[in-house]
Structures are given as C-alpha cells and as structure tokens.
GROMACS .gro file of C-alpha atoms in nm:
model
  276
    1UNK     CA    1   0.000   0.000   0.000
    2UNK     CA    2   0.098   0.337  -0.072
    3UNK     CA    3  -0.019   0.668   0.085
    4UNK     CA    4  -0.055   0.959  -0.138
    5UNK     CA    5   0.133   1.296  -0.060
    6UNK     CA    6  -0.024   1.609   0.043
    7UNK     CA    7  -0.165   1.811  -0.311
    8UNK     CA    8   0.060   2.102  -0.370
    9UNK     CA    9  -0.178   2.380  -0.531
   10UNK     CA   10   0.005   2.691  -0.732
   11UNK     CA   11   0.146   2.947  -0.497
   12UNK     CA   12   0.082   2.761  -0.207
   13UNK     CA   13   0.229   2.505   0.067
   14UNK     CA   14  -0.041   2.334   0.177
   15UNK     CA   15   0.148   2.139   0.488
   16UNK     CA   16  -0.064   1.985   0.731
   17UNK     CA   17  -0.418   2.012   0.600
   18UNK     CA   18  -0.568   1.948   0.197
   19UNK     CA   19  -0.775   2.243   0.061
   20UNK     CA   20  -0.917   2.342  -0.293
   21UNK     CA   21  -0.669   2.534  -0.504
   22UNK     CA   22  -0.752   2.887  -0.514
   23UNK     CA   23  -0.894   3.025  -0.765
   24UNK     CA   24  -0.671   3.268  -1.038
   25UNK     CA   25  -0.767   3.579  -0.802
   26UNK     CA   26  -0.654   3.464  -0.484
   27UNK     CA   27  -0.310   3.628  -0.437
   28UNK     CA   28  -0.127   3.679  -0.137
   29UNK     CA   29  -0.159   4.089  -0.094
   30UNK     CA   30  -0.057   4.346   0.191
   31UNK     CA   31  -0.433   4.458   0.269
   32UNK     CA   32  -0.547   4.684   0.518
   33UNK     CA   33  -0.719   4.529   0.825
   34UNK     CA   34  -1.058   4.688   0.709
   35UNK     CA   35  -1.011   4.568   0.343
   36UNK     CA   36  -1.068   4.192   0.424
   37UNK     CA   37  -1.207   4.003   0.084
   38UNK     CA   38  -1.333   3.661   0.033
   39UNK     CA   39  -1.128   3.519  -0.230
   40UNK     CA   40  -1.140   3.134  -0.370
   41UNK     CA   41  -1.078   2.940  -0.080
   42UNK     CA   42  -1.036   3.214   0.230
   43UNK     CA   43  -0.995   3.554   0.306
   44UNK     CA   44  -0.715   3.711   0.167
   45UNK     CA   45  -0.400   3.756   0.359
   46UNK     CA   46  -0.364   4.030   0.619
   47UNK     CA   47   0.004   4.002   0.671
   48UNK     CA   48   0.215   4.147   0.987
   49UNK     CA   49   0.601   4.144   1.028
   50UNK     CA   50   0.703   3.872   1.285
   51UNK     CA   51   1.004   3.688   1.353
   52UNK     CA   52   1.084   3.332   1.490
   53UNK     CA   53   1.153   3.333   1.845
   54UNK     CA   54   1.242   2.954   1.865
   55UNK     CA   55   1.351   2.662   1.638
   56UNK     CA   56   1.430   2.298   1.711
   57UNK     CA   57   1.448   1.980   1.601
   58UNK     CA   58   1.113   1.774   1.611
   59UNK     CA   59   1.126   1.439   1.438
   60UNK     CA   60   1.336   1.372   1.134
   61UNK     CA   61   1.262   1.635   0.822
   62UNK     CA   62   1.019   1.787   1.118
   63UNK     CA   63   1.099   2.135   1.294
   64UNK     CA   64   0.909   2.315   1.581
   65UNK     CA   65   0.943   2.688   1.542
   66UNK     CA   66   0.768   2.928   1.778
   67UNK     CA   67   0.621   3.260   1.658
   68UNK     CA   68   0.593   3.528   1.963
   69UNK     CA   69   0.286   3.692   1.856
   70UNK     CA   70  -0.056   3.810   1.893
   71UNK     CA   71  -0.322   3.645   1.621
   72UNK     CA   72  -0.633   3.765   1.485
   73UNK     CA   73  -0.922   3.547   1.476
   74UNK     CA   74  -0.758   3.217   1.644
   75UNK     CA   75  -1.005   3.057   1.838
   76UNK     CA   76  -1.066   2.722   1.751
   77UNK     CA   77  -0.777   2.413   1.733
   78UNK     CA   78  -0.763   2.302   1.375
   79UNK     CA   79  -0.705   2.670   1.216
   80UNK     CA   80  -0.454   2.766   1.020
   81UNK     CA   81  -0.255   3.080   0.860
   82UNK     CA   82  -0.049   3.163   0.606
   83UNK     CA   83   0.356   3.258   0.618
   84UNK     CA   84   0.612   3.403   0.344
   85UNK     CA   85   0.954   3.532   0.360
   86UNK     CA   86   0.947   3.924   0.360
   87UNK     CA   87   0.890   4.065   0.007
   88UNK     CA   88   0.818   3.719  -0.148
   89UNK     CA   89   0.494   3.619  -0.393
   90UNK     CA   90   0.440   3.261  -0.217
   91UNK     CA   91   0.316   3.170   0.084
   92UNK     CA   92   0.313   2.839   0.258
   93UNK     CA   93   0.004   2.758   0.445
   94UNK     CA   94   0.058   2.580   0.799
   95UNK     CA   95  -0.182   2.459   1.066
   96UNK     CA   96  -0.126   2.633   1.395
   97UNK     CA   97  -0.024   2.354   1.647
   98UNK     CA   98  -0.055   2.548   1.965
   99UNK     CA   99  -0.418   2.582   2.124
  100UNK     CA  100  -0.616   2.875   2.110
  101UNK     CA  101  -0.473   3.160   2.374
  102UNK     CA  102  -0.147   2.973   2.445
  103UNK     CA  103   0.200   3.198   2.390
  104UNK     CA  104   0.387   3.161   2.190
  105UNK     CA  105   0.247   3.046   1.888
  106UNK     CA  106   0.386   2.702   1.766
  107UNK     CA  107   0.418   2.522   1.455
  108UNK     CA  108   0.546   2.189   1.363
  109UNK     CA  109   0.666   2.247   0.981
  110UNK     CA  110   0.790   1.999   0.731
  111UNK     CA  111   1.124   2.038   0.512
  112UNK     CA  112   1.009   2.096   0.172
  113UNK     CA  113   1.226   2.175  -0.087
  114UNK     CA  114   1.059   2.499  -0.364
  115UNK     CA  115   0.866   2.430  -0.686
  116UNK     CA  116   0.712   2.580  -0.959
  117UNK     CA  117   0.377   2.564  -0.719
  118UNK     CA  118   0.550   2.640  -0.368
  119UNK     CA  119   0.807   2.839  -0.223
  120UNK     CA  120   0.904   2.537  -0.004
  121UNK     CA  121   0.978   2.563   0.366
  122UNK     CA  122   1.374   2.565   0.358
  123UNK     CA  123   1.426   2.929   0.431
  124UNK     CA  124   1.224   2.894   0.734
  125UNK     CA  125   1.330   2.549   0.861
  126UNK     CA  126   1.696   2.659   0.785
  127UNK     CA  127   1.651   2.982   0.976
  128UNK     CA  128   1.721   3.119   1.319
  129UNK     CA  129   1.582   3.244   1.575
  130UNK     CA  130   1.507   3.628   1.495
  131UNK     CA  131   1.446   3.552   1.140
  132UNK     CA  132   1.195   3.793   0.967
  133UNK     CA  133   0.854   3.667   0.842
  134UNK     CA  134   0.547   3.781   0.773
  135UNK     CA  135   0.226   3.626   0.904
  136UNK     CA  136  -0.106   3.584   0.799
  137UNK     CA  137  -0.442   3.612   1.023
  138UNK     CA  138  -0.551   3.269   1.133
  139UNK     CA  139  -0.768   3.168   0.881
  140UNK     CA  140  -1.033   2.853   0.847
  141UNK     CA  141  -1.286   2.731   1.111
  142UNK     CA  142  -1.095   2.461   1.261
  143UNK     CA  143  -1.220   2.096   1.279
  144UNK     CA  144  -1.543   2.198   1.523
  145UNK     CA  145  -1.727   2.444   1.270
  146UNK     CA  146  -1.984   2.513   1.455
  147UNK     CA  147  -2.093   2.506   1.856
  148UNK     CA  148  -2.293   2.222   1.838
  149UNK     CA  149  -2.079   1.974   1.639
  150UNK     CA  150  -2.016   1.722   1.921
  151UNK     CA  151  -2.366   1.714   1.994
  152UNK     CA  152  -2.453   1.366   2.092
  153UNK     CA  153  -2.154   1.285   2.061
  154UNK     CA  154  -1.923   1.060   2.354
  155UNK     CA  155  -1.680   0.920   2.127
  156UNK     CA  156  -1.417   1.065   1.906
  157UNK     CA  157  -1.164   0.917   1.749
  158UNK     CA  158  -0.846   1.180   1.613
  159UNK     CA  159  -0.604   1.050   1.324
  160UNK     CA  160  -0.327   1.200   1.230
  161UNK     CA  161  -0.016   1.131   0.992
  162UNK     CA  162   0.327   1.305   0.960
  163UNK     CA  163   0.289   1.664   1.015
  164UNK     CA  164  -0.100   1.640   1.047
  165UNK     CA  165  -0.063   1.610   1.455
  166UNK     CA  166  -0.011   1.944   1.467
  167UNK     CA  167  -0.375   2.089   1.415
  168UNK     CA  168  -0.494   1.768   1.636
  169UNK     CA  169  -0.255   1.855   1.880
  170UNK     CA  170  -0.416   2.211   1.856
  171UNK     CA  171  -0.782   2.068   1.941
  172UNK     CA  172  -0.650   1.860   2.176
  173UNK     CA  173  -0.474   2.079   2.408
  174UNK     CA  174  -0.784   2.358   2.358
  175UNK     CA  175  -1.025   2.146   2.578
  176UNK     CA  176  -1.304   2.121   2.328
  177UNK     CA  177  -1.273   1.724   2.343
  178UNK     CA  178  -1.318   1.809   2.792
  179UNK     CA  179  -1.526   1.465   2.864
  180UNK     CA  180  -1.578   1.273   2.577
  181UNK     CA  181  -1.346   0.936   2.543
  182UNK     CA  182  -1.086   0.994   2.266
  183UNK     CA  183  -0.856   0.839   2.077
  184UNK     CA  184  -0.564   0.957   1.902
  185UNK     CA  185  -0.437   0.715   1.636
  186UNK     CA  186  -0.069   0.914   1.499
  187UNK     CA  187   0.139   0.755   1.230
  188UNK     CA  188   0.458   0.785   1.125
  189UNK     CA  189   0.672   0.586   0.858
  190UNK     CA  190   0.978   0.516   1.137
  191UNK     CA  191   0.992   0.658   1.525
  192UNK     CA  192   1.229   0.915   1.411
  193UNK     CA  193   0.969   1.054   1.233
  194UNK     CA  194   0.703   1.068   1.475
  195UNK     CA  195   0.689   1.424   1.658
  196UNK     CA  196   0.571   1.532   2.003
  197UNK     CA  197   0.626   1.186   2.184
  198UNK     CA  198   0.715   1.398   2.484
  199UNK     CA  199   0.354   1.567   2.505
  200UNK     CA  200   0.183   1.205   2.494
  201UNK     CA  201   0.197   1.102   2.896
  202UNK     CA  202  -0.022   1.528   2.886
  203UNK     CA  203  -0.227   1.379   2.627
  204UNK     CA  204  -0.328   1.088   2.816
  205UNK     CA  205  -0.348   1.282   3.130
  206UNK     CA  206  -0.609   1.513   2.926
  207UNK     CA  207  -0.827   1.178   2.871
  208UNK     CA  208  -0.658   1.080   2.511
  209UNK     CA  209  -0.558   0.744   2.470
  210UNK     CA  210  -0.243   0.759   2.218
  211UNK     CA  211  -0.218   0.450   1.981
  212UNK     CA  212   0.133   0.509   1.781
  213UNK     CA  213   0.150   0.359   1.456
  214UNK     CA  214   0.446   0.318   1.247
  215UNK     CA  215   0.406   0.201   0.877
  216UNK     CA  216   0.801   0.079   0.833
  217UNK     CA  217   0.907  -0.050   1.126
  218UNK     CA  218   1.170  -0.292   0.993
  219UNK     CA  219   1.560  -0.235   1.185
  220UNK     CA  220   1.413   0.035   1.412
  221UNK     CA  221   1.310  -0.201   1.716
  222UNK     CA  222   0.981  -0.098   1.739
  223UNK     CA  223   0.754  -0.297   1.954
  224UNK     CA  224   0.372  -0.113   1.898
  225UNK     CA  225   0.114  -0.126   1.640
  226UNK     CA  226   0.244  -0.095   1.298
  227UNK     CA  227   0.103  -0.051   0.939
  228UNK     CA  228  -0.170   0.197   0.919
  229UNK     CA  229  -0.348   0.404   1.124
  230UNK     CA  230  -0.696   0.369   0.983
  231UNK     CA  231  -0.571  -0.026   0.954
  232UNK     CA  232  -0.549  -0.051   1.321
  233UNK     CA  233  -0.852   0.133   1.437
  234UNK     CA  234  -1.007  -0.071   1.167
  235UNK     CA  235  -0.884  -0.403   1.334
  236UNK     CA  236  -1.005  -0.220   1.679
  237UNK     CA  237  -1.343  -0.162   1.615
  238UNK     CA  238  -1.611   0.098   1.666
  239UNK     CA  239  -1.792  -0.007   1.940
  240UNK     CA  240  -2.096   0.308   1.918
  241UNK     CA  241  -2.088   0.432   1.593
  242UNK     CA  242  -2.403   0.631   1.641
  243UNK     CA  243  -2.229   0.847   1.893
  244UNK     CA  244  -1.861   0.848   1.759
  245UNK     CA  245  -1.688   1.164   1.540
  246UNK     CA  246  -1.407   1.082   1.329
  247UNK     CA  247  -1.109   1.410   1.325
  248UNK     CA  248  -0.852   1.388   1.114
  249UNK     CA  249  -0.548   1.534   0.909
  250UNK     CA  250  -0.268   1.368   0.698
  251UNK     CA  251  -0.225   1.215   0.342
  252UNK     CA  252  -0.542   1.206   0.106
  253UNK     CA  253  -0.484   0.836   0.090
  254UNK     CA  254  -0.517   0.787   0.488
  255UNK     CA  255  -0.860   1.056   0.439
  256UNK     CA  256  -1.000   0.830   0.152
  257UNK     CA  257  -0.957   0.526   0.356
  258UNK     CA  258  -1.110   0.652   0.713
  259UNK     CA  259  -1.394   0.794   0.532
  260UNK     CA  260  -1.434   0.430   0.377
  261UNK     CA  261  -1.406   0.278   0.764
  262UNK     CA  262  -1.644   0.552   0.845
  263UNK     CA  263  -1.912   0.426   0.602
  264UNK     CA  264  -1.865   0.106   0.677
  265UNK     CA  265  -1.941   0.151   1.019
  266UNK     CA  266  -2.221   0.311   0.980
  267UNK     CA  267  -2.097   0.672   1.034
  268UNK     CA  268  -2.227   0.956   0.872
  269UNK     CA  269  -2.008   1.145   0.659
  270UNK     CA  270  -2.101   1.517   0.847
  271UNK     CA  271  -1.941   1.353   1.135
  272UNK     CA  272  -1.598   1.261   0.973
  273UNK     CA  273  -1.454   1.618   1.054
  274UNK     CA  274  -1.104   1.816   0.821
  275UNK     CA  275  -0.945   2.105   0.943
  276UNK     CA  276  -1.071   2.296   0.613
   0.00000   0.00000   0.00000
C-alpha cells in the first residue's frame, strides 16, 4: 500500500491540512485590516512582520518553530494561517499547532524543498531564531465548525499522519474534546519521524488514549502497532458508531480510507470532521 502525498496547489504550501486550489484571483496581498475580501478558498492575507523566536528539532525532516505573537481570529484548534519570507509572492500555508490563547504560537513544519507551485519551507526550517517573516491572520474554522458539532456525541476518534498532529494537537490541548473518550491514532513511517512523543503522557493525562503507529518498522526495534493508522482502528473496532466523530489530518490516501471505515461503520459522513 501506498499513501498519497499532500496536493501542492500553485502558490501555495499546503502542509498539514488538503484544501481546494484557489482560484486565479486569490493572491497573497498586503491589505489593510478593514479591506478583508473573500477570495477562492479564504480571506485574503492580512500580513504582519514577525520573527521566529524559537527553532528545534522535532522528528526527522520535522521542525518546531515558535512565533511570539498576537493572532487575529484564532479561536478554535484546527485553524490555520499563512507565512512568506518578507517581500516574497508565495506563501506556505501551515496549521497552527498550539491551542487557542497559548503563547507563543507554535508550529510543527515539514522540510520541503521549492517548486514551480511552492516556495518550499527551507528558508524557514533553515533559519534562526530572529528571522523575519510575515504572518497571515488565522484563517479557516478549525475541525469543530460550529458550537454544536459534538452534539450527541461521547466518542471521538483523532487520526493524524506526519505533520497532520499538529492541528490535532491544537484541538486537543484547547479542551473542546473536555469529557468525551478519545482516541488519538498518529502515524509515522519510522519513530524518528514521529513528533511530540514527549507531550503524549499530557495527552493521556487530558483523557486521550495515544495509539502510535508506524508504517516501516523494519531495523528500528519498534515494539507497537504498525502498518496503518486507519488499519489498526479498523482491526479495533467501533464499538458506538451512532455516537462516535471521526477528526482527522494527513495524506489524502489515509482521508479516503477513514472515510471508507467511516461508512462502513455506519458513520455519517457530516461527522468525519477536516481542518478545512
């Protein structure tokens, strides 16, 4: 089996989350704050001049860089916003992987070398701290859309691949999930790869079981669940499906297939939740 990458749309990273390529209008623009317009797939960019205040290491090909800054509109775990090196066309669009009204802001971002499409993520993986940006507003409406999307709800079950625990980690840590029974199910292709294994005892201590997967465990001495992650909660079982949600972020090919668990199980597709 092989997973799909994340779609790369022109002029945009899209790390962390799938969207709809804008349309031929959407441009990255200085705008004034009052001048907001909805564009193909979001508001257009309100950028500010920020710098990185932190970077480190966070899995292999994985950095965590912190962003010491106030944000317009973040509320909800799940959003996202967009960032470009000062003066430049492209942007790269990451999900925000701290929760809403924690300081500093935090981001787990993916090395990704330029294209035609993207600017890749080099300059700001390579960079440190102090580095010049500019930021975006947070944009989208996070995996909870609206107030009463848990409704009914005591089960929910998070999946994430790669770089895709960063918006769950967002929802996560926000308390939104407070007293329902979750389960995280994060894959990785090696343990290397996998990223905030020091924030999984908090997890659990939130109420979040943590099921690592890894999907090539050969020479690496791993000893949990491997293959998968929609493979293994698959082989697990839904044991309410009438009262179970279904978060998730990662490769189109792991969204394809829990979709196809979710229908299998007898859970509605309004209740198998994205981050866009």
């Amino acid at each position: 089996k092989t997973q799909m990458p994340l779609l790369l749309v022109p002029s945009v990273a899209l790390l962390g989350l799938v969207l709809q390529p804008p349309s031929p209008a959407a441009r990255s623009v200085r705008a004034p704050r009052a001048g907001r317009v909805l564009l193909g797939w979001g508001p257009d960019p309100v950028w500010s001049d920020q710098s990185v205040e932190s970077i480190s290491d966070a899995g292999e090909g994985l950095k965590a860089i912190t962003i010491d800054a106030a944000l317009d509109g973040f509320g909800k775990g799940g959003q996202y916003l967009q960032i470009r090196e000062p003066g430049a066309e492209k942007a790269g669009i990451f999900a925000i992987a701290s929760a809403p009204g924690a300081s500093p802001l935090e981001f787990l971002i993916k090395e990704q070398p330029p294209s035609d499409w993207s600017p890749g993520t080099g300059w700001l993986t390579g960079a440190s701290a102090g580095a010049a940006l500019e930021m975006s507003q947070a944009m989208g409406s996070g995996f909870l859309k609206t107030d009463d999307a848990l409704e009914g709800i005591s089960t929910v079950l998070l999946f994430a691949v790669g770089s895709g625990i960063s918006p769950i980690r967002s929802v996560i840590e926000s308390g939104a999930l407070d007293g329902k029974s979750v389960e995280l199910f994060y894959g990785a292709r090696t343990p290397a790869m996998m990223s905030y294994t020091d924030k999984f005892a908090a997890w659990e201590e939130l109420g979040v079981s943590v099921t690592p997967v890894i999907s090539q465990p050969e020479g690496t001495g791993w000893e949990g669940c491997t293959g998968y992650v929609q493979d293994v909660a698959r082989e697990k079982g839904i044991a309410d499906p009438k009262a179970t949600a279904l978060l998730l972020c990662g490769m189109k090919g792991m969204a394809v297939a829990i979709k196809e668990m979710a229908e299998e199980a007898g859970i509605p597709e309004e209740r198998v939740l994205a981050n866009f």
